Coordinates of C-alpha atoms in Angstrom, one line a residue:
Chain F
M221 CA 4.6 26.6 -10.6
T222 CA 4.5 27.6 -7.0
T223 CA 7.6 26.4 -5.3
A224 CA 7.2 27.9 -1.9
T225 CA 9.6 25.8 0.1
A226 CA 13.1 24.5 -0.6
P227 CA 13.2 20.9 -1.7
I228 CA 13.9 18.2 0.9
T229 CA 17.0 16.5 -0.4
H230 CA 18.3 14.7 2.6
I231 CA 16.8 13.0 5.6
S232 CA 18.9 13.1 8.7
P233 CA 19.2 10.1 11.0
G234 CA 17.4 12.2 13.6
S235 CA 14.4 12.6 11.3
A236 CA 14.5 8.9 10.4
L237 CA 14.3 8.0 14.1
R238 CA 11.4 10.5 14.6
H239 CA 9.6 9.0 11.6
G240 CA 10.3 5.6 13.1
F241 CA 8.7 6.6 16.4
T242 CA 5.7 8.1 14.6
L243 CA 5.2 4.8 12.9
A244 CA 5.7 2.8 16.1
G245 CA 2.9 5.0 17.5
R246 CA 0.8 3.7 14.6
A247 CA 1.5 0.2 15.7
V248 CA 0.5 1.0 19.3
T249 CA -2.7 2.7 18.1
K250 CA -3.6 -0.4 16.1
V251 CA -3.1 -2.6 19.1
R252 CA -5.2 -0.4 21.2
K253 CA -8.0 -0.4 18.7
N254 CA -7.7 -4.1 18.0
P255 CA -6.7 -5.8 21.2
E256 CA -7.5 -9.3 19.9
S257 CA -4.3 -8.9 17.7
L258 CA -2.5 -9.5 21.0
L259 CA -4.1 -12.9 21.6
D260 CA -0.9 -14.7 20.5
V261 CA 1.1 -12.9 23.1
T262 CA -1.5 -13.0 25.8
L263 CA -3.5 -16.2 25.6
Q264 CA -0.7 -18.4 24.4
P265 CA 1.7 -17.7 27.4
I266 CA -1.2 -18.3 29.8
I267 CA -2.0 -21.6 28.2
F268 CA 1.7 -22.7 28.3
L269 CA 1.9 -21.7 31.9
L270 CA -1.2 -23.5 33.0
L271 CA -0.5 -26.6 30.9
F272 CA 3.1 -27.1 31.8
V273 CA 2.9 -26.2 35.5
Y274 CA -0.2 -28.3 36.4
L275 CA 0.1 -31.1 33.8
F276 CA 3.9 -31.7 33.8
G277 CA 5.1 -29.9 36.9
G278 CA 4.6 -32.7 39.3
A279 CA 6.3 -35.2 37.0
I280 CA 9.2 -33.0 36.1
Q281 CA 10.1 -31.2 39.3
G282 CA 8.2 -33.2 42.0
S283 CA 5.8 -30.3 42.8
T284 CA 3.9 -27.7 40.7
D285 CA 5.2 -24.9 43.0
A286 CA 8.8 -25.8 42.5
Y287 CA 8.3 -26.2 38.8
L288 CA 6.7 -22.8 38.4
Q289 CA 9.8 -21.1 39.9
V290 CA 12.1 -22.8 37.4
L291 CA 9.7 -22.7 34.4
L292 CA 8.6 -19.0 34.5
P293 CA 12.0 -17.4 33.6
G294 CA 12.3 -19.9 30.7
L295 CA 8.8 -19.3 29.5
M296 CA 9.5 -15.6 29.4
V297 CA 12.4 -16.3 27.0
Q298 CA 10.2 -18.6 24.9
N299 CA 7.4 -16.1 24.6
I300 CA 9.7 -13.3 23.6
A301 CA 10.9 -15.6 20.8
F302 CA 7.3 -16.2 19.7
A303 CA 6.4 -12.6 20.0
S304 CA 9.3 -11.6 17.7
L305 CA 7.5 -13.4 14.9
G306 CA 5.1 -10.5 14.8
T307 CA 7.5 -8.0 13.3
G308 CA 7.8 -9.9 10.0
M309 CA 4.1 -10.5 9.9
A310 CA 3.2 -6.8 10.4
L311 CA 5.7 -5.7 7.8
N312 CA 4.5 -8.2 5.3
A313 CA 0.9 -7.1 5.9
D314 CA 1.8 -3.5 5.3
I315 CA 3.6 -4.3 2.1
T316 CA 0.9 -6.6 0.7
K317 CA -1.9 -4.1 1.6
G318 CA -0.4 -1.1 0.0
V319 CA 0.1 1.1 3.0
F320 CA 3.8 0.9 2.4
D321 CA 3.6 2.5 -1.0
R322 CA 2.0 5.5 0.6
F323 CA 4.9 5.8 3.1
R324 CA 7.4 5.2 0.4
S325 CA 6.0 8.0 -1.8
M326 CA 6.5 10.4 1.1
P327 CA 9.7 12.3 1.9
I328 CA 10.6 10.1 4.9
A329 CA 13.5 7.8 5.5
R330 CA 13.4 4.4 3.7
S331 CA 14.3 2.7 7.0
A332 CA 11.5 4.5 9.0
P333 CA 8.8 1.8 8.5
L334 CA 11.3 -0.8 9.5
I335 CA 12.4 1.1 12.6
G336 CA 8.7 1.7 13.4
A337 CA 7.8 -2.0 13.1
V338 CA 10.7 -3.1 15.4
L339 CA 10.0 -0.4 18.0
G340 CA 6.4 -1.3 17.9
D341 CA 7.3 -4.8 18.8
I342 CA 8.6 -3.7 22.1
V343 CA 5.0 -3.2 23.0
R344 CA 4.3 -6.9 22.3
F345 CA 7.3 -7.9 24.3
V346 CA 6.2 -5.9 27.3
V347 CA 2.6 -7.2 27.0
T348 CA 3.6 -10.9 26.8
L349 CA 6.1 -10.5 29.8
T350 CA 3.5 -8.6 31.9
V351 CA 0.8 -11.3 31.2
L352 CA 3.2 -14.1 32.1
L353 CA 4.3 -12.4 35.3
V354 CA 0.9 -11.5 36.5
V355 CA -0.6 -14.9 36.0
A356 CA 2.5 -16.6 37.5
V357 CA 2.3 -14.4 40.6
I358 CA -1.3 -15.3 41.0
M359 CA -0.2 -19.0 40.7
G360 CA 2.4 -18.4 43.4
F361 CA 5.5 -17.3 41.6
R362 CA 7.7 -14.8 43.6
V363 CA 10.7 -12.8 42.4
Q364 CA 13.4 -13.7 45.0
T365 CA 15.8 -10.9 44.1
D366 CA 15.7 -7.1 44.0
P367 CA 14.0 -4.6 41.5
G368 CA 17.4 -3.8 40.0
R369 CA 18.1 -7.4 38.9
F370 CA 14.4 -7.8 37.9
L371 CA 14.8 -4.8 35.5
I372 CA 18.1 -6.2 34.1
A373 CA 16.2 -9.5 33.3
I374 CA 13.5 -7.6 31.5
A375 CA 16.0 -5.5 29.6
L376 CA 17.9 -8.6 28.6
L377 CA 14.8 -10.4 27.4
I378 CA 13.6 -7.4 25.3
A379 CA 17.1 -6.9 23.8
F380 CA 17.1 -10.6 22.8
G381 CA 13.7 -10.2 21.2
L382 CA 14.9 -7.1 19.3
C383 CA 17.8 -9.1 17.9
L384 CA 15.7 -12.1 17.1
C385 CA 13.0 -10.1 15.3
W386 CA 15.4 -9.6 12.4
V387 CA 15.0 -13.2 11.5
S388 CA 11.3 -12.7 11.3
V389 CA 11.7 -9.5 9.3
F390 CA 14.0 -11.4 6.9
V391 CA 11.4 -14.2 6.4
G392 CA 8.6 -11.6 6.2
M393 CA 10.3 -10.0 3.3
L394 CA 10.6 -13.3 1.4
V395 CA 7.2 -14.8 1.8
K396 CA 4.0 -13.8 0.0
S397 CA 1.5 -13.5 2.9
P398 CA 1.8 -12.5 6.6
Q399 CA 0.5 -15.9 7.7
A400 CA 3.4 -17.6 6.0
V401 CA 5.8 -16.0 8.5
P402 CA 5.0 -18.1 11.6
G403 CA 4.4 -21.1 9.3
T404 CA 7.9 -20.8 7.9
L405 CA 9.6 -20.0 11.2
V406 CA 8.1 -22.9 13.2
A407 CA 11.0 -25.0 12.0
F408 CA 13.3 -22.4 13.5
I409 CA 11.5 -21.4 16.6
F410 CA 10.6 -24.8 17.9
P411 CA 14.1 -26.3 18.1
L412 CA 15.2 -23.0 19.5
T413 CA 12.7 -22.8 22.3
F414 CA 11.9 -26.5 23.1
G415 CA 15.4 -27.7 22.4
S416 CA 16.5 -25.8 25.6
N417 CA 16.4 -26.2 29.3
V418 CA 13.2 -24.1 29.6
F419 CA 11.0 -27.1 30.2
V420 CA 13.2 -29.9 31.4
P421 CA 16.8 -30.0 32.9
S422 CA 19.3 -30.7 30.2
D423 CA 20.9 -33.7 32.1
S424 CA 17.6 -35.7 31.5
L425 CA 18.2 -35.5 27.8
P426 CA 20.1 -37.9 25.4
G427 CA 23.7 -36.8 24.9
W428 CA 23.4 -35.5 21.3
L429 CA 20.5 -33.3 22.4
Q430 CA 22.4 -32.1 25.5
V431 CA 25.1 -30.8 23.2
W432 CA 22.6 -28.5 21.4
V433 CA 20.7 -27.6 24.5
D434 CA 23.9 -26.5 26.3
I435 CA 24.9 -24.1 23.5
N436 CA 21.4 -22.9 22.7
P437 CA 21.0 -19.1 23.4
V438 CA 17.5 -19.8 24.9
T439 CA 19.1 -22.0 27.5
H440 CA 21.7 -19.4 28.4
L441 CA 19.1 -16.6 28.5
A442 CA 16.7 -18.8 30.6
N443 CA 19.6 -19.5 33.0
A444 CA 20.4 -15.8 33.2
A445 CA 16.7 -15.0 33.8
R446 CA 16.6 -17.6 36.6
G447 CA 19.6 -16.1 38.2
L448 CA 18.3 -12.6 38.0
L449 CA 14.8 -13.5 39.3
L450 CA 15.5 -16.3 41.7
G451 CA 19.0 -15.6 42.8
G452 CA 22.3 -17.2 41.8
D453 CA 24.9 -16.7 39.1
W454 CA 23.7 -15.0 35.9
V455 CA 26.6 -13.0 34.5
A456 CA 28.2 -15.7 32.4
D457 CA 24.9 -17.0 31.0
A458 CA 23.8 -13.4 30.3
G459 CA 27.1 -12.9 28.5
W460 CA 26.6 -15.9 26.3
A461 CA 23.0 -15.0 25.5
F462 CA 24.1 -11.5 24.7
L463 CA 26.8 -12.7 22.3
W464 CA 24.3 -15.0 20.6
A465 CA 21.9 -12.2 20.2
I466 CA 24.5 -10.0 18.7
G467 CA 25.6 -12.8 16.4
I468 CA 22.0 -13.4 15.3
A469 CA 21.5 -9.7 14.6
A470 CA 24.9 -9.5 12.8
V471 CA 23.7 -12.2 10.4
F472 CA 20.1 -11.4 10.0
F473 CA 20.0 -7.6 10.2
P474 CA 22.0 -7.2 6.9
L475 CA 20.0 -10.1 5.3
A476 CA 16.7 -8.5 6.4
L477 CA 17.8 -5.1 5.2
R478 CA 18.8 -6.5 1.8
A479 CA 15.6 -8.4 1.4
Y480 CA 13.6 -5.3 2.5
R481 CA 15.4 -3.2 -0.1
R482 CA 14.8 -5.8 -2.7
R483 CA 11.1 -6.2 -1.8
V484 CA 10.2 -2.6 -1.6
G485 CA 12.5 -1.3 -4.3
Chain G
M261 CA 8.8 25.5 -21.5
S262 CA 9.5 23.6 -18.3
Y263 CA 7.3 20.6 -17.6
A264 CA 5.8 19.6 -14.2
I265 CA 6.3 15.9 -15.3
E266 CA 8.6 14.9 -18.0
A267 CA 9.8 11.4 -19.0
E268 CA 11.8 10.1 -21.9
G269 CA 12.4 6.6 -23.0
L270 CA 11.2 4.8 -19.8
V271 CA 11.8 1.1 -20.0
K272 CA 10.9 -1.3 -17.2
R273 CA 11.1 -5.1 -17.4
F274 CA 9.9 -7.7 -15.0
G275 CA 11.7 -10.8 -16.0
D276 CA 10.7 -11.5 -19.6
T277 CA 7.7 -9.1 -19.4
V278 CA 8.3 -5.6 -20.8
A279 CA 6.0 -3.4 -18.8
L280 CA 7.3 -0.1 -20.2
D281 CA 8.9 -0.1 -23.6
G282 CA 10.2 3.4 -24.2
V283 CA 7.5 5.7 -22.7
N284 CA 7.7 9.5 -23.2
L285 CA 5.5 11.9 -21.3
A286 CA 5.3 15.6 -20.8
V287 CA 2.8 17.5 -18.7
P288 CA 2.9 21.3 -18.4
P289 CA 2.3 22.7 -14.9
G290 CA -1.3 23.0 -13.9
K291 CA -2.6 20.6 -16.6
V292 CA -4.2 17.2 -16.4
L293 CA -2.6 14.4 -18.3
G294 CA -4.9 11.4 -18.9
V295 CA -2.9 8.2 -19.4
L296 CA -5.3 5.8 -21.1
G297 CA -4.9 2.2 -21.8
P298 CA -6.4 -1.3 -21.2
N299 CA -5.5 -3.4 -18.2
G300 CA -1.9 -4.4 -18.2
A301 CA -0.9 -1.7 -20.7
G302 CA 1.8 -0.4 -18.3
K303 CA -0.1 2.6 -16.8
T304 CA 0.5 1.7 -13.2
T305 CA 4.1 0.8 -13.8
A306 CA 4.6 4.3 -15.3
V307 CA 3.0 5.9 -12.3
R308 CA 5.2 3.9 -9.9
V309 CA 8.3 5.0 -11.8
L310 CA 7.2 8.6 -11.7
A311 CA 6.3 8.3 -8.0
T312 CA 9.8 6.9 -7.2
L313 CA 8.4 3.6 -6.1
L314 CA 10.1 1.7 -9.0
R315 CA 13.3 2.4 -10.7
A316 CA 13.2 2.4 -14.5
D317 CA 15.7 0.1 -16.3
E318 CA 16.3 2.8 -19.0
G319 CA 15.3 6.3 -19.7
W320 CA 14.8 9.2 -17.3
A321 CA 12.0 11.1 -15.7
R322 CA 11.8 14.4 -13.9
V323 CA 9.1 15.9 -11.7
A324 CA 9.3 19.7 -11.3
G325 CA 12.8 19.4 -12.6
Y326 CA 13.9 16.8 -10.0
D327 CA 15.2 13.4 -11.3
V328 CA 13.0 10.6 -9.9
A329 CA 16.1 8.3 -9.7
T330 CA 18.7 10.5 -8.2
Q331 CA 16.6 13.2 -6.4
A332 CA 13.9 10.9 -5.2
T333 CA 13.5 12.6 -1.8
A334 CA 12.9 16.0 -3.4
V335 CA 10.4 14.4 -5.8
R336 CA 8.6 12.8 -2.8
G337 CA 8.3 16.2 -1.2
I338 CA 6.3 17.4 -4.1
I339 CA 4.0 14.6 -5.1
G340 CA 0.9 13.0 -3.9
L341 CA -0.1 9.5 -4.8
T342 CA -3.5 7.9 -4.8
G343 CA -4.4 4.7 -6.4
Q344 CA -4.8 1.0 -6.5
Y345 CA -1.6 0.5 -4.5
A346 CA -1.0 3.5 -2.2
S347 CA -3.8 3.2 0.2
V348 CA -4.7 4.1 3.8
D349 CA -4.4 1.9 6.8
E350 CA -7.7 0.2 7.1
D351 CA -7.3 -0.5 10.9
L352 CA -7.0 3.2 11.6
S353 CA -9.7 5.8 11.5
G354 CA -9.8 8.5 8.8
T355 CA -8.5 11.1 11.3
E356 CA -5.7 8.7 12.6
N357 CA -4.6 8.1 9.0
L358 CA -4.4 11.7 8.1
V359 CA -2.8 12.8 11.4
L360 CA -0.2 10.1 11.0
I361 CA 0.7 11.3 7.5
G362 CA 0.8 14.9 8.7
K363 CA 3.2 14.0 11.5
L364 CA 5.4 12.1 9.1
L365 CA 5.5 15.2 6.9
G366 CA 6.8 17.2 9.8
L367 CA 3.6 18.9 11.0
S368 CA 3.1 19.4 14.7
K369 CA 0.5 17.3 16.3
A370 CA -1.9 20.3 16.5
D371 CA -1.3 21.3 12.9
A372 CA -1.6 17.6 11.7
K373 CA -5.0 17.4 13.5
A374 CA -6.2 20.7 12.0
R375 CA -5.1 19.6 8.5
A376 CA -6.8 16.3 8.9
A377 CA -10.1 17.9 10.0
E378 CA -9.9 20.3 7.1
L379 CA -9.4 17.6 4.6
L380 CA -12.0 15.3 6.1
A381 CA -14.5 18.1 5.9
K382 CA -13.6 18.8 2.3
F383 CA -14.2 15.2 1.4
E384 CA -17.4 14.9 3.4
L385 CA -15.9 12.4 5.8
T386 CA -16.3 14.3 9.0
D387 CA -19.1 12.1 10.2
A388 CA -16.9 9.0 9.6
A389 CA -13.7 10.6 10.8
S390 CA -13.4 8.4 13.9
R391 CA -14.4 5.2 12.3
S392 CA -12.0 2.6 11.1
V393 CA -11.4 2.9 7.4
K394 CA -12.4 -0.7 6.9
T395 CA -16.0 0.2 7.7
Y396 CA -16.0 2.8 4.8
S397 CA -17.8 2.2 1.5
G398 CA -15.8 2.1 -1.7
G399 CA -16.5 5.7 -2.5
M400 CA -15.6 6.9 1.0
R401 CA -12.4 4.9 1.0
R402 CA -11.4 6.4 -2.3
R403 CA -12.1 9.9 -0.9
A404 CA -10.0 9.0 2.2
D405 CA -7.2 7.9 -0.1
L406 CA -7.4 11.1 -2.0
A407 CA -7.4 13.2 1.2
A408 CA -4.4 11.2 2.4
S409 CA -2.5 12.2 -0.7
L410 CA -3.3 15.9 -0.2
V411 CA -2.1 16.3 3.3
G412 CA 1.3 17.6 2.1
R413 CA -0.3 20.0 -0.4
P414 CA 1.4 18.3 -3.4
Q415 CA 2.2 20.3 -6.5
V416 CA 1.9 17.1 -8.6
L417 CA -0.7 14.5 -8.0
Y418 CA -0.9 11.0 -9.4
L419 CA -4.2 9.4 -9.5
D420 CA -4.0 5.7 -10.5
E421 CA -7.5 4.7 -11.7
P422 CA -9.1 6.9 -9.1
T423 CA -12.7 5.9 -10.0
T424 CA -12.4 2.2 -10.9
G425 CA -15.2 0.4 -9.2
L426 CA -17.0 3.6 -8.1
D427 CA -20.7 4.3 -8.6
P428 CA -21.5 7.3 -10.9
H429 CA -22.2 9.6 -8.0
S430 CA -18.9 8.9 -6.3
R431 CA -17.2 9.2 -9.6
N432 CA -18.6 12.6 -10.2
E433 CA -17.4 13.6 -6.7
V434 CA -13.9 12.5 -7.5
W435 CA -14.0 14.4 -10.8
A436 CA -15.2 17.6 -9.1
T437 CA -12.4 17.3 -6.6
V438 CA -9.8 16.9 -9.4
R439 CA -11.2 19.9 -11.1
G440 CA -10.9 21.9 -7.9
L441 CA -7.3 20.9 -7.5
V442 CA -6.4 21.9 -11.0
D443 CA -8.0 25.3 -10.3
D444 CA -5.6 25.6 -7.4
G445 CA -2.7 25.0 -9.8
V446 CA -2.0 21.3 -9.1
T447 CA -0.6 19.2 -12.0
V448 CA -2.4 15.9 -12.3
L449 CA -1.5 12.7 -13.9
L450 CA -4.5 10.4 -14.1
T451 CA -4.5 6.9 -15.4
T452 CA -7.8 5.4 -16.4
Q453 CA -9.5 2.7 -18.5
Y454 CA -12.5 5.0 -18.9
L455 CA -12.5 7.1 -22.0
E456 CA -15.2 9.2 -20.6
E457 CA -13.0 10.1 -17.6
A458 CA -10.1 11.2 -19.8
D459 CA -12.5 13.1 -21.9
Q460 CA -14.0 14.9 -18.9
L461 CA -10.8 15.7 -17.0
A462 CA -7.8 15.6 -19.2
D463 CA -6.2 18.5 -21.1
L464 CA -3.8 16.1 -22.7
I465 CA -4.1 12.4 -23.3
T466 CA -1.4 9.7 -23.8
V467 CA -2.6 6.4 -24.9
I468 CA -0.5 3.4 -23.8
D469 CA -0.7 -0.1 -25.0
H470 CA 1.7 -2.9 -24.5
G471 CA 4.1 -0.5 -22.7
K472 CA 4.3 1.8 -25.6
V473 CA 2.8 5.3 -26.2
I474 CA 0.6 4.8 -29.3
A475 CA -0.9 8.3 -29.4
A476 CA -0.6 11.6 -27.5
G477 CA -2.3 14.9 -27.9
T478 CA -5.3 16.9 -26.7
P479 CA -8.6 15.0 -26.8
Y480 CA -9.6 17.1 -29.8
E481 CA -6.4 16.3 -31.7
L482 CA -6.9 12.6 -31.0
K483 CA -10.4 12.6 -32.1
R484 CA -9.4 14.5 -35.3
R485 CA -6.7 12.0 -36.0
T486 CA -9.0 9.0 -36.2
G487 CA -10.6 10.6 -39.2
G488 CA -13.5 12.7 -40.3
Q489 CA -16.8 13.4 -38.5
S490 CA -19.7 11.2 -38.3
L491 CA -23.4 12.1 -38.8
Q492 CA -25.8 10.7 -36.3
V493 CA -29.5 10.4 -36.3
R494 CA -31.6 9.3 -33.4
P495 CA -35.1 8.5 -34.6
T496 CA -38.1 9.4 -32.5
V497 CA -39.8 6.2 -33.5
A498 CA -37.7 3.0 -33.8
A499 CA -39.8 1.9 -36.7
D500 CA -38.4 4.7 -38.8
T501 CA -34.9 3.3 -38.6
P502 CA -34.9 1.4 -41.9
A503 CA -36.3 4.5 -43.8
I504 CA -33.6 6.7 -42.2
A505 CA -31.0 4.1 -43.1
T506 CA -32.1 4.2 -46.7
I507 CA -31.9 8.0 -46.8
L508 CA -28.4 8.0 -45.3
R509 CA -27.3 5.3 -47.8
E510 CA -28.6 7.3 -50.8
L511 CA -26.9 10.5 -49.7
T512 CA -23.5 9.0 -48.7
G513 CA -23.3 5.9 -50.8
I514 CA -22.4 3.7 -47.9
E515 CA -24.3 1.6 -45.4
P516 CA -24.8 3.5 -42.1
L517 CA -24.0 1.8 -38.7
V518 CA -27.2 1.0 -36.8
N519 CA -26.9 0.7 -33.1
T520 CA -30.3 -0.6 -32.0
D521 CA -29.4 -0.6 -28.3
A522 CA -28.6 3.1 -28.3
G523 CA -31.3 3.8 -31.0
L524 CA -28.7 5.5 -33.1
L525 CA -27.7 5.5 -36.7
S526 CA -24.3 6.9 -37.7
T527 CA -22.3 7.2 -40.8
P528 CA -18.9 8.8 -41.6
V529 CA -19.2 12.0 -43.6
D530 CA -16.5 14.0 -45.5
N531 CA -18.8 16.9 -46.4
P532 CA -20.5 18.7 -43.4
L533 CA -23.0 20.2 -45.8
L534 CA -24.6 16.8 -46.1
L535 CA -26.3 17.6 -42.8
S536 CA -28.8 20.0 -44.4
S537 CA -29.6 17.5 -47.1
V538 CA -30.4 14.9 -44.5
V539 CA -32.6 17.3 -42.6
R540 CA -34.5 18.1 -45.8
R541 CA -35.0 14.5 -46.9
L542 CA -36.2 13.5 -43.4
D543 CA -38.6 16.4 -43.5
E544 CA -39.9 15.5 -46.9
A545 CA -40.5 11.9 -45.7
G546 CA -42.3 13.1 -42.6
I547 CA -39.8 11.4 -40.3
T548 CA -39.0 13.1 -37.0
A549 CA -35.7 12.7 -35.1
D550 CA -34.9 13.3 -31.5
E551 CA -31.4 14.1 -32.3
I552 CA -29.5 14.8 -35.4
G553 CA -26.0 16.2 -35.8
L554 CA -22.4 16.0 -36.7
R555 CA -19.9 14.6 -34.3
L556 CA -16.2 14.2 -33.8
P557 CA -15.4 10.6 -33.2
S558 CA -15.5 9.7 -29.5
L559 CA -12.5 8.5 -27.6
D560 CA -14.0 5.0 -27.9
D561 CA -13.6 5.3 -31.6
V562 CA -10.1 6.7 -31.2
F563 CA -9.1 3.7 -29.0
L564 CA -10.7 1.3 -31.4
T565 CA -8.8 2.8 -34.3
L566 CA -5.5 2.9 -32.5
T567 CA -5.4 -0.5 -30.9
G568 CA -7.8 -2.4 -33.1
R569 CA -10.0 -3.4 -30.2
T570 CA -12.6 -1.8 -28.0
T571 CA -11.8 -0.9 -24.4
P572 CA -12.3 -3.8 -22.1
T573 CA -14.3 -1.9 -19.6
T574 CA -16.2 1.1 -20.7
P575 CA -19.0 2.5 -18.6
V576 CA -22.0 4.1 -20.2
T577 CA -20.5 5.6 -23.2
E578 CA -23.2 7.9 -24.3
G579 CA -21.9 10.8 -22.2
S580 CA -18.5 10.5 -23.9
L581 CA -19.7 11.5 -27.3
A582 CA -18.2 14.9 -28.0

C-alpha cells in the first residue's frame, strides 16, 4: 500500500476554525446563487416596517414619523431573532440531505460544520439589518448619533443573534425536517419579540405582562439600540441584554452541542 | 498479510433492531470486496461503521491499520465515501462542490480548482461544471459523488450501492471508473444488491443477510459452493423445447428446468462428460441449438441457495451467467 503522507491524527483549533470559515464560505455561495433563500430576512422586515409604521404608527405614537424612530431599533432586534432561526434550519437540511456524511467522512474537525453554519448566519444578520435600515431611511428614519455608536449597536445586535442561534441549532438537531424548526420555535420567538417594548411602550400593558416585558432581553436590547441610534442612555440596557445573551448561550450552547453529537454520531 | 480493511465481530443495534450481528470482513490492499445482500441486510450500516460515521456497539475494525473508533481522523484521511448517504451539495455547482472539498482537505485555492477541473474532466462533467448539481441527471450526479470522494486521492474507497437506479450505460461508466481506480492500487469496498455488479467487479464477495455474514470467498468459490455445474441448452426453435427436455431427462434421469422467458433449458449435472452425449443425441434428432454448454451456477443461484430467496431487485441476469 502506498502511504505517502503521515496520517492526520489530530485537528488543531486553528484548522477547525479554517474549516469553519471554508464552510461559512459555502453558505455565502449558496445565498449568492439562490437569493430567494433570503426572502425571510428581506421581505419580512420590510412588511413589518410598512405595516406597523403606517397602520399602527398614528394610533400608538401619534404620528408615523415619531413611531418610525422608536420602532426601527426594536424591529432590528426582532428581525435578528427571526434570522437566527436559519441556523438550525440550514444544519437540519444538511444532515437530512446527506451532505453532512460527506463532511464527517473527511479529516476535518467535528465542530467545523457547526462553526460554518453559525458564521454563515452573520451574513443573514447583516442582510436583514441592512434592508431594514435602507427602507427605514427612505421612509424618513435618521440615525441621531455618531458612526461609533451606530457600529456598537450593530455589533450588539449581531452578538445577540449569535447567542440566540444556539436555541435554533438545538431545536434543529431534535426535529426531523428543516421546516419544523421555525414551526417549533414560534412558541419561543413570538413571546420573546412581541412580549417586549418593541411595538408598544410597556406602561400601556397590563401589570403581569409588564413584569415580563421589563425583564425580556429583547426589551433591553431594543432600549440599548434606541439609545445608541437616537441618543440617550444605553449602557445599562446593553449590559442586561449582554448578560441575557451570555445566559442563553450558556444554556443552549452545551445543549445544542450535545444534541449535535447525538444526531451526527 | 496486512489488510486494507479488516473488521471482526461488528455488532450494531438500533433499539431492538440488530443491524449488524457479528460481521467479519477482510480486504487485501488493491482488491475489490463486494458486499452483497438484500435491502436492509446491514450493508449500509457496515459501510457507515467502516467510514467512522457510526460507532459499532461491539467488535473492531481497522482501515490501513488504523482503528475506526480510536483513530477516526487518521481513517478519514485515507478513505473516500460515495453512496446513498454521502452526497454532494445540490445547491452548488460541480466545480464549487469539488473545490470546497479540496479546500477542506487543505489544498490551496489554486490546487483545489485544478484538482476539481481534473476530476470533472475525468468524469465527463466539464460541460456541466458550472451548473447546480440539482440540474444533473441521476448518472451525472452519481459521477459527481464519485468525483467528490476522489478529491483527496483515497487509498480506500467505499461505494455504497454506486449504481442503484442508474441506466445500463451509466452503470458501465461507473464500473469502468472502479476498474481504473483498482488499477491505480485503490482498495474498494462495494455494496450492491446486484449480483451482476459483484460478479463484474469484485475479487472477493461477502454475502450479508440479517446482519450476518452468510458466505464469503471469491466469486468462483461461492459458485462452486452451491453445488455442481449445470448444463444449459438454448434451442434455435422454441418448438424443439419439449424434445430437448425429453433428451435431457433421459440422460440425467431428472426433469430439466425450462425457462421459457429466457428460452433456456438447464439441468444440474455431476458428470461433465454428459455434454458430449447431449450434443450427439441432439444431432441424431436433427435439433439445432444456439447455445449449449456447462456452467457454474450464477451468483443468483448462490444467493438463492444461501438465503432461500431470490434477490429482490435483479437487473437483467443473463450477463451474470459465468
